[in-house]
Amino acid sequence: MTAIDLDARLDPRELRNALGRFATGIAVVMAKDSEGPMGVTVNSFSAVSLDPPLILFCMARSLHSLERLEKAKAYSVNILLEHQKEISNRFARAGEDKFADTPCADGRLGEPRLESAHAVFECVPYAHYDGGDHVIFVGRVVHMHTDGEGDPLLYYRGSYRLLASLMQDS
């Protein structure tokens, strides 16, 4: 049996390029605390469990609002539609009023959520886990909306992509 060197260093750029070969959807996580609303774009979203209803997303430890998000009592995960690239770009940047000109509503728990999205999951914190240079957030879904129509916003190999139309059987 060959020994595996767990301390071997992978080239970060090569690893990022390889990981980029997995197409992902784009979501914006939003929360609010005494300092006001916060939000950030993520592409590390996944279902965890149906019973109880759990989802997860990951946040870089370098995120300016990480500590605030870790203390949030509720948050929304907003799955973006393909025409919402500007919202994705806005919430991916730091240092600007991300909520200016962003059509938001209050969720049932008081957290902000997009008025229109492919799907919205309103969550309460369930757990946080160490994920190396990221924190893994697991949220318990307490309410959801699936009223946005259209195709999802996708990200693949460093850029936005469109979902190919599927051929229907005649």
Coordinates of N, CA and C in Angstrom, one line a residue:
M1 N 0.8 -1.2 0.0 CA 0.0 0.0 0.0 C 0.9 1.2 0.0
T2 N 0.6 2.2 -0.8 CA 1.3 3.4 -1.0 C 0.9 4.4 0.1
A3 N 1.9 5.0 0.8 CA 1.6 6.0 1.8 C 1.2 7.3 1.2
I4 N 0.2 8.0 1.8 CA -0.3 9.2 1.3 C 0.3 10.3 2.2
D5 N 0.9 11.3 1.6 CA 1.5 12.4 2.3 C 0.4 13.5 2.4
L6 N -0.3 13.5 3.6 CA -1.3 14.5 3.8 C -0.8 15.9 4.0
D7 N 0.5 16.1 4.1 CA 1.1 17.4 4.3 C 1.6 17.9 2.9
A8 N 1.4 17.2 1.9 CA 1.9 17.6 0.5 C 1.0 18.9 0.1
R9 N 1.7 19.8 -0.5 CA 1.0 21.1 -0.9 C 0.6 21.0 -2.3
L10 N -0.7 21.3 -2.6 CA -1.2 21.4 -3.9 C -1.1 22.8 -4.4
D11 N -0.8 23.0 -5.6 CA -0.8 24.4 -6.1 C -2.2 25.0 -6.1
P12 N -2.4 26.1 -5.3 CA -3.7 26.6 -5.1 C -4.4 27.0 -6.4
R13 N -3.7 27.6 -7.4 CA -4.3 27.9 -8.7 C -4.8 26.7 -9.4
E14 N -4.0 25.6 -9.4 CA -4.4 24.4 -10.1 C -5.6 23.8 -9.5
L15 N -5.6 23.8 -8.1 CA -6.7 23.2 -7.4 C -8.0 24.0 -7.7
R16 N -7.9 25.3 -7.7 CA -9.0 26.2 -8.0 C -9.6 25.9 -9.4
N17 N -8.6 25.8 -10.3 CA -9.0 25.5 -11.7 C -9.7 24.2 -11.8
A18 N -9.2 23.2 -11.1 CA -9.8 21.8 -11.2 C -11.2 21.9 -10.5
L19 N -11.4 22.6 -9.4 CA -12.7 22.7 -8.7 C -13.6 23.4 -9.6
G20 N -13.2 24.4 -10.4 CA -14.0 25.2 -11.3 C -14.6 24.3 -12.4
R21 N -14.3 23.1 -12.5 CA -14.8 22.2 -13.6 C -16.2 21.6 -13.1
F22 N -16.6 22.0 -11.9 CA -17.9 21.5 -11.3 C -18.8 22.7 -11.5
A23 N -19.8 22.6 -12.3 CA -20.8 23.7 -12.5 C -21.6 23.9 -11.2
T24 N -21.8 25.2 -10.8 CA -22.5 25.4 -9.6 C -23.6 26.5 -9.9
G25 N -24.6 26.5 -9.1 CA -25.5 27.6 -9.1 C -25.0 28.7 -8.2
I26 N -25.6 29.9 -8.3 CA -25.2 31.0 -7.5 C -26.3 31.4 -6.6
A27 N -25.9 31.7 -5.4 CA -26.9 32.2 -4.3 C -26.3 33.4 -3.6
V28 N -27.2 34.2 -3.0 CA -26.8 35.3 -2.2 C -27.4 35.0 -0.8
V29 N -26.5 35.0 0.2 CA -26.9 34.8 1.6 C -27.1 36.1 2.2
M30 N -28.2 36.3 2.9 CA -28.5 37.6 3.5 C -28.9 37.4 4.9
A31 N -28.5 38.4 5.8 CA -28.9 38.4 7.2 C -28.9 39.8 7.7
K32 N -29.4 40.0 8.9 CA -29.4 41.4 9.5 C -29.1 41.3 11.0
D33 N -28.4 42.3 11.5 CA -28.2 42.4 12.9 C -28.3 43.8 13.3
S34 N -27.8 44.2 14.5 CA -28.0 45.6 14.9 C -27.2 46.6 14.1
E35 N -26.2 46.1 13.3 CA -25.4 47.0 12.4 C -26.1 47.2 11.1
G36 N -27.1 46.4 10.8 CA -27.9 46.5 9.6 C -27.8 45.2 8.7
P37 N -28.3 45.3 7.5 CA -28.3 44.1 6.6 C -26.9 43.8 6.1
M38 N -26.7 42.5 5.9 CA -25.4 42.0 5.3 C -25.8 41.0 4.2
G39 N -24.9 40.8 3.2 CA -25.1 39.8 2.2 C -23.9 39.5 1.5
V40 N -23.8 38.3 0.9 CA -22.6 37.8 0.2 C -23.0 36.8 -0.8
T41 N -22.4 36.8 -2.0 CA -22.6 35.8 -3.0 C -21.8 34.5 -2.7
V42 N -22.5 33.4 -2.9 CA -21.9 32.1 -2.6 C -22.2 31.2 -3.8
N43 N -21.3 30.2 -4.1 CA -21.6 29.2 -5.0 C -21.3 27.8 -4.3
S44 N -21.1 27.8 -3.0 CA -21.0 26.6 -2.3 C -22.2 26.3 -1.5
F45 N -23.3 26.0 -2.2 CA -24.6 25.7 -1.6 C -25.0 24.3 -1.8
S46 N -25.6 23.6 -0.9 CA -26.0 22.2 -1.1 C -27.1 21.8 -0.1
A47 N -27.9 20.9 -0.5 CA -28.9 20.3 0.3 C -28.1 19.3 1.2
V48 N -28.6 19.2 2.5 CA -27.9 18.3 3.4 C -28.9 17.2 3.8
S49 N -30.1 17.6 4.2 CA -31.1 16.6 4.7 C -32.5 17.1 4.5
L50 N -33.4 16.2 4.2 CA -34.8 16.5 4.1 C -35.6 16.4 5.4
D51 N -35.1 15.6 6.4 CA -35.7 15.5 7.7 C -34.6 15.3 8.8
P52 N -34.3 16.4 9.4 CA -34.9 17.7 9.3 C -34.4 18.4 8.1
P53 N -35.1 19.5 7.6 CA -34.7 20.2 6.4 C -33.5 21.0 6.6
L54 N -32.3 20.6 6.1 CA -31.0 21.3 6.3 C -30.4 21.6 5.0
I55 N -29.7 22.8 4.9 CA -28.9 23.2 3.8 C -27.6 23.6 4.3
L56 N -26.6 23.7 3.4 CA -25.3 24.3 3.8 C -24.7 25.2 2.8
F57 N -23.9 26.1 3.3 CA -23.1 27.0 2.4 C -21.8 27.2 3.1
C58 N -20.7 27.6 2.4 CA -19.4 27.9 3.0 C -19.0 29.3 2.8
M59 N -18.4 29.9 3.8 CA -17.9 31.3 3.8 C -16.4 31.3 4.1
A60 N -15.7 32.1 3.3 CA -14.2 32.2 3.5 C -14.0 32.9 4.9
R61 N -13.0 32.5 5.6 CA -12.6 33.1 6.9 C -12.2 34.6 6.7
S62 N -11.8 34.9 5.5 CA -11.4 36.3 5.2 C -12.6 37.3 5.0
L63 N -13.8 36.7 5.0 CA -15.0 37.6 4.8 C -15.1 38.6 5.9
H64 N -15.2 39.9 5.5 CA -15.3 41.0 6.4 C -16.5 40.8 7.4
S65 N -17.6 40.3 7.0 CA -18.8 40.2 7.9 C -19.0 38.7 8.4
L66 N -17.9 37.9 8.4 CA -18.0 36.5 8.9 C -18.5 36.5 10.3
E67 N -17.9 37.2 11.2 CA -18.3 37.1 12.6 C -19.8 37.5 12.8
R68 N -20.2 38.6 12.1 CA -21.6 39.0 12.1 C -22.5 37.9 11.6
L69 N -22.2 37.2 10.5 CA -23.0 36.1 10.0 C -23.0 34.9 10.9
E70 N -21.9 34.6 11.6 CA -21.9 33.5 12.6 C -22.8 33.8 13.7
K71 N -23.1 35.0 14.1 CA -24.0 35.4 15.2 C -25.4 35.6 14.8
A72 N -25.7 35.6 13.5 CA -27.0 36.0 13.0 C -28.0 35.0 13.5
K73 N -29.2 35.5 13.8 CA -30.3 34.6 14.4 C -31.1 34.0 13.2
A74 N -31.0 34.5 12.0 CA -31.7 34.0 10.9 C -31.0 34.5 9.6
Y75 N -31.1 33.8 8.5 CA -30.6 34.2 7.2 C -31.4 33.6 6.1
S76 N -31.3 34.2 5.0 CA -31.9 33.7 3.8 C -30.9 33.3 2.8
V77 N -31.1 32.2 2.0 CA -30.3 31.8 0.9 C -31.1 31.9 -0.3
N78 N -30.7 32.8 -1.2 CA -31.5 33.2 -2.4 C -30.8 32.7 -3.6
I79 N -31.4 31.7 -4.3 CA -30.9 31.1 -5.5 C -31.2 32.0 -6.7
L80 N -30.2 32.4 -7.4 CA -30.4 33.4 -8.4 C -30.8 32.9 -9.8
L81 N -31.6 33.7 -10.5 CA -32.0 33.4 -11.8 C -30.9 33.9 -12.8
E82 N -30.9 33.4 -14.0 CA -29.9 33.7 -15.0 C -29.8 35.2 -15.3
H83 N -30.8 36.0 -15.2 CA -30.8 37.4 -15.4 C -30.3 38.2 -14.2
Q84 N -29.9 37.6 -13.1 CA -29.5 38.3 -11.9 C -28.0 38.3 -11.7
K85 N -27.3 38.4 -12.8 CA -25.8 38.5 -12.7 C -25.4 39.7 -12.0
E86 N -26.0 40.9 -12.2 CA -25.7 42.1 -11.5 C -25.8 41.9 -10.0
I87 N -26.8 41.3 -9.5 CA -27.0 41.0 -8.1 C -25.9 40.1 -7.6
S88 N -25.5 39.1 -8.3 CA -24.4 38.3 -8.0 C -23.1 39.1 -7.8
N89 N -22.8 39.9 -8.8 CA -21.6 40.7 -8.8 C -21.6 41.7 -7.7
R90 N -22.8 42.3 -7.4 CA -22.9 43.3 -6.4 C -22.6 42.7 -5.0
F91 N -23.1 41.6 -4.7 CA -22.9 40.9 -3.4 C -21.6 40.2 -3.3
A92 N -20.9 40.1 -4.4 CA -19.5 39.5 -4.4 C -18.5 40.5 -4.0
R93 N -18.8 41.8 -4.1 CA -17.9 42.9 -3.9 C -18.0 43.4 -2.4
A94 N -16.9 43.8 -1.9 CA -16.9 44.4 -0.5 C -16.9 45.9 -0.7
G95 N -17.4 46.6 0.4 CA -17.2 48.0 0.5 C -18.2 48.9 -0.1
E96 N -19.4 48.4 -0.5 CA -20.4 49.3 -1.1 C -21.8 48.9 -0.5
D97 N -22.8 49.8 -0.6 CA -24.1 49.5 -0.1 C -24.8 48.5 -1.1
K98 N -24.6 47.2 -0.7 CA -25.1 46.1 -1.6 C -26.7 46.1 -1.7
F99 N -27.3 46.7 -0.7 CA -28.8 46.7 -0.7 C -29.4 47.8 -1.4
A100 N -28.6 48.9 -1.8 CA -29.2 50.0 -2.6 C -29.6 49.5 -3.9
D101 N -30.8 49.8 -4.3 CA -31.4 49.3 -5.6 C -31.5 47.8 -5.7
T102 N -31.5 47.1 -4.6 CA -31.8 45.6 -4.6 C -33.2 45.4 -4.1
P103 N -34.1 44.9 -4.9 CA -35.4 44.7 -4.4 C -35.5 43.6 -3.4
C104 N -35.6 44.0 -2.1 CA -35.7 43.0 -1.0 C -37.0 43.1 -0.2
A105 N -37.3 42.1 0.5 CA -38.4 42.1 1.4 C -37.9 41.5 2.7
D106 N -38.7 41.6 3.8 CA -38.4 41.0 5.0 C -38.9 39.6 5.0
G107 N -38.0 38.6 5.4 CA -38.4 37.2 5.6 C -39.3 37.1 6.9
R108 N -39.8 35.9 7.1 CA -40.6 35.7 8.2 C -39.9 35.8 9.6
L109 N -38.6 35.7 9.5 CA -37.8 35.8 10.8 C -37.1 37.2 10.9
G110 N -37.5 38.1 9.9 CA -36.9 39.5 10.0 C -35.6 39.6 9.1
E111 N -35.1 38.6 8.6 CA -33.9 38.7 7.7 C -34.3 39.2 6.3
P112 N -33.4 39.9 5.7 CA -33.7 40.3 4.3 C -33.7 39.1 3.3
R113 N -34.5 39.2 2.3 CA -34.5 38.2 1.2 C -34.8 38.9 -0.1
L114 N -34.4 38.4 -1.2 CA -34.7 39.0 -2.5 C -36.2 38.8 -2.7
E115 N -36.8 39.9 -3.3 CA -38.2 39.8 -3.7 C -38.4 38.8 -4.8
S116 N -37.5 38.6 -5.7 CA -37.6 37.7 -6.8 C -36.3 36.9 -6.9
A117 N -36.4 35.6 -6.8 CA -35.3 34.6 -6.9 C -35.8 33.3 -7.4
H118 N -35.0 32.4 -7.9 CA -35.4 31.1 -8.3 C -36.0 30.3 -7.2
A119 N -35.4 30.4 -6.0 CA -35.9 29.9 -4.8 C -35.2 30.6 -3.6
V120 N -35.9 30.7 -2.5 CA -35.4 31.4 -1.3 C -35.7 30.4 -0.1
F121 N -34.6 30.2 0.6 CA -34.7 29.3 1.8 C -34.4 30.2 3.0
E122 N -35.4 30.4 3.9 CA -35.3 31.1 5.1 C -34.9 30.1 6.2
C123 N -33.8 30.4 6.9 CA -33.2 29.5 7.8 C -32.8 30.1 9.2
V124 N -32.8 29.2 10.2 CA -32.2 29.5 11.4 C -30.9 28.7 11.5
P125 N -29.9 29.2 12.2 CA -28.6 28.4 12.3 C -28.8 27.1 13.0
Y126 N -28.2 26.1 12.4 CA -28.2 24.7 12.9 C -26.8 24.3 13.5
A127 N -25.8 24.6 12.7 CA -24.4 24.3 13.1 C -23.4 25.1 12.3
H128 N -22.2 25.3 12.8 CA -21.1 25.8 12.1 C -19.9 24.8 12.3
Y129 N -19.2 24.6 11.2 CA -18.1 23.7 11.3 C -16.8 24.3 10.7
D130 N -15.7 23.8 11.2 CA -14.4 24.2 10.6 C -14.2 23.6 9.3
G131 N -13.9 24.4 8.3 CA -13.7 24.0 6.9 C -12.4 24.5 6.4
G132 N -11.3 24.4 7.2 CA -10.0 25.0 6.7 C -10.1 26.5 6.6
D133 N -9.9 27.0 5.4 CA -9.9 28.5 5.3 C -11.3 29.0 5.1
H134 N -12.3 28.1 5.3 CA -13.7 28.5 5.2 C -14.4 28.0 6.5
V135 N -15.6 28.5 6.7 CA -16.5 28.1 7.8 C -17.7 27.5 7.0
I136 N -18.1 26.3 7.5 CA -19.3 25.6 6.9 C -20.5 25.9 7.7
F137 N -21.5 26.6 7.1 CA -22.7 26.9 7.8 C -23.8 25.9 7.4
V138 N -24.5 25.3 8.4 CA -25.6 24.5 8.2 C -26.8 25.2 8.7
G139 N -27.8 25.3 7.9 CA -29.0 26.0 8.3 C -30.2 25.1 8.3
R140 N -31.1 25.3 9.2 CA -32.4 24.6 9.2 C -33.4 25.5 8.5
V141 N -34.0 24.9 7.4 CA -35.0 25.6 6.6 C -36.3 25.7 7.4
V142 N -36.8 26.9 7.6 CA -38.1 27.1 8.3 C -39.2 27.6 7.4
H143 N -38.8 28.1 6.3 CA -39.7 28.6 5.3 C -39.0 28.6 3.9
M144 N -39.8 28.5 2.8 CA -39.2 28.6 1.5 C -40.1 29.2 0.5
H145 N -39.6 29.8 -0.5 CA -40.4 30.4 -1.6 C -39.8 29.8 -2.9
T146 N -40.6 29.4 -3.8 CA -40.2 29.0 -5.2 C -40.9 29.6 -6.3
D147 N -41.1 31.0 -6.2 CA -41.9 31.7 -7.1 C -41.2 32.2 -8.3
G148 N -39.9 32.3 -8.3 CA -39.1 32.8 -9.5 C -39.1 31.8 -10.6
E149 N -39.5 32.4 -11.8 CA -39.5 31.5 -13.0 C -38.3 31.8 -13.9
G150 N -37.9 30.8 -14.6 CA -36.7 30.9 -15.5 C -35.6 29.9 -15.1
D151 N -34.5 30.1 -15.8 CA -33.4 29.2 -15.6 C -32.4 29.8 -14.5
P152 N -31.7 28.9 -13.8 CA -30.8 29.4 -12.8 C -29.5 30.0 -13.4
L153 N -28.9 30.9 -12.5 CA -27.6 31.5 -12.9 C -26.6 30.5 -12.5
L154 N -25.7 30.1 -13.5 CA -24.7 29.1 -13.3 C -23.3 29.7 -13.4
Y155 N -22.4 29.0 -12.7 CA -21.0 29.4 -12.8 C -20.1 28.2 -13.1
Y156 N -19.3 28.3 -14.1 CA -18.4 27.2 -14.5 C -17.1 27.7 -15.1
R157 N -16.0 27.2 -14.6 CA -14.7 27.5 -15.1 C -14.4 29.0 -15.1
G158 N -14.9 29.7 -14.0 CA -14.5 31.1 -13.9 C -15.5 32.1 -14.5
S159 N -16.6 31.7 -15.1 CA -17.5 32.6 -15.7 C -19.0 32.1 -15.6
Y160 N -19.9 33.0 -15.8 CA -21.3 32.7 -15.8 C -21.6 31.9 -17.1
R161 N -22.5 31.0 -16.9 CA -22.9 30.1 -18.1 C -24.5 30.0 -18.1
L162 N -25.0 29.7 -19.3 CA -26.4 29.5 -19.4 C -26.7 28.0 -19.4
L163 N -27.9 27.7 -18.9 CA -28.3 26.3 -18.9 C -28.8 26.0 -20.3
A164 N -28.3 24.9 -20.9 CA -28.7 24.5 -22.3 C -30.2 24.1 -22.2
S165 N -30.9 24.5 -23.2 CA -32.3 24.1 -23.3 C -32.4 22.6 -23.6
L166 N -33.3 22.0 -22.9 CA -33.5 20.5 -23.0 C -34.5 20.2 -24.1
M167 N -34.2 19.2 -24.9 CA -35.1 18.8 -26.0 C -36.2 18.0 -25.3
Q168 N -37.5 18.4 -25.7 CA -38.6 17.7 -25.2 C -39.0 16.6 -26.2
D169 N -39.5 15.5 -25.6 CA -40.0 14.4 -26.5 C -41.3 14.9 -27.1
S170 N -41.4 14.5 -28.4 CA -42.6 14.9 -29.1 C -43.7 14.0 -28.9

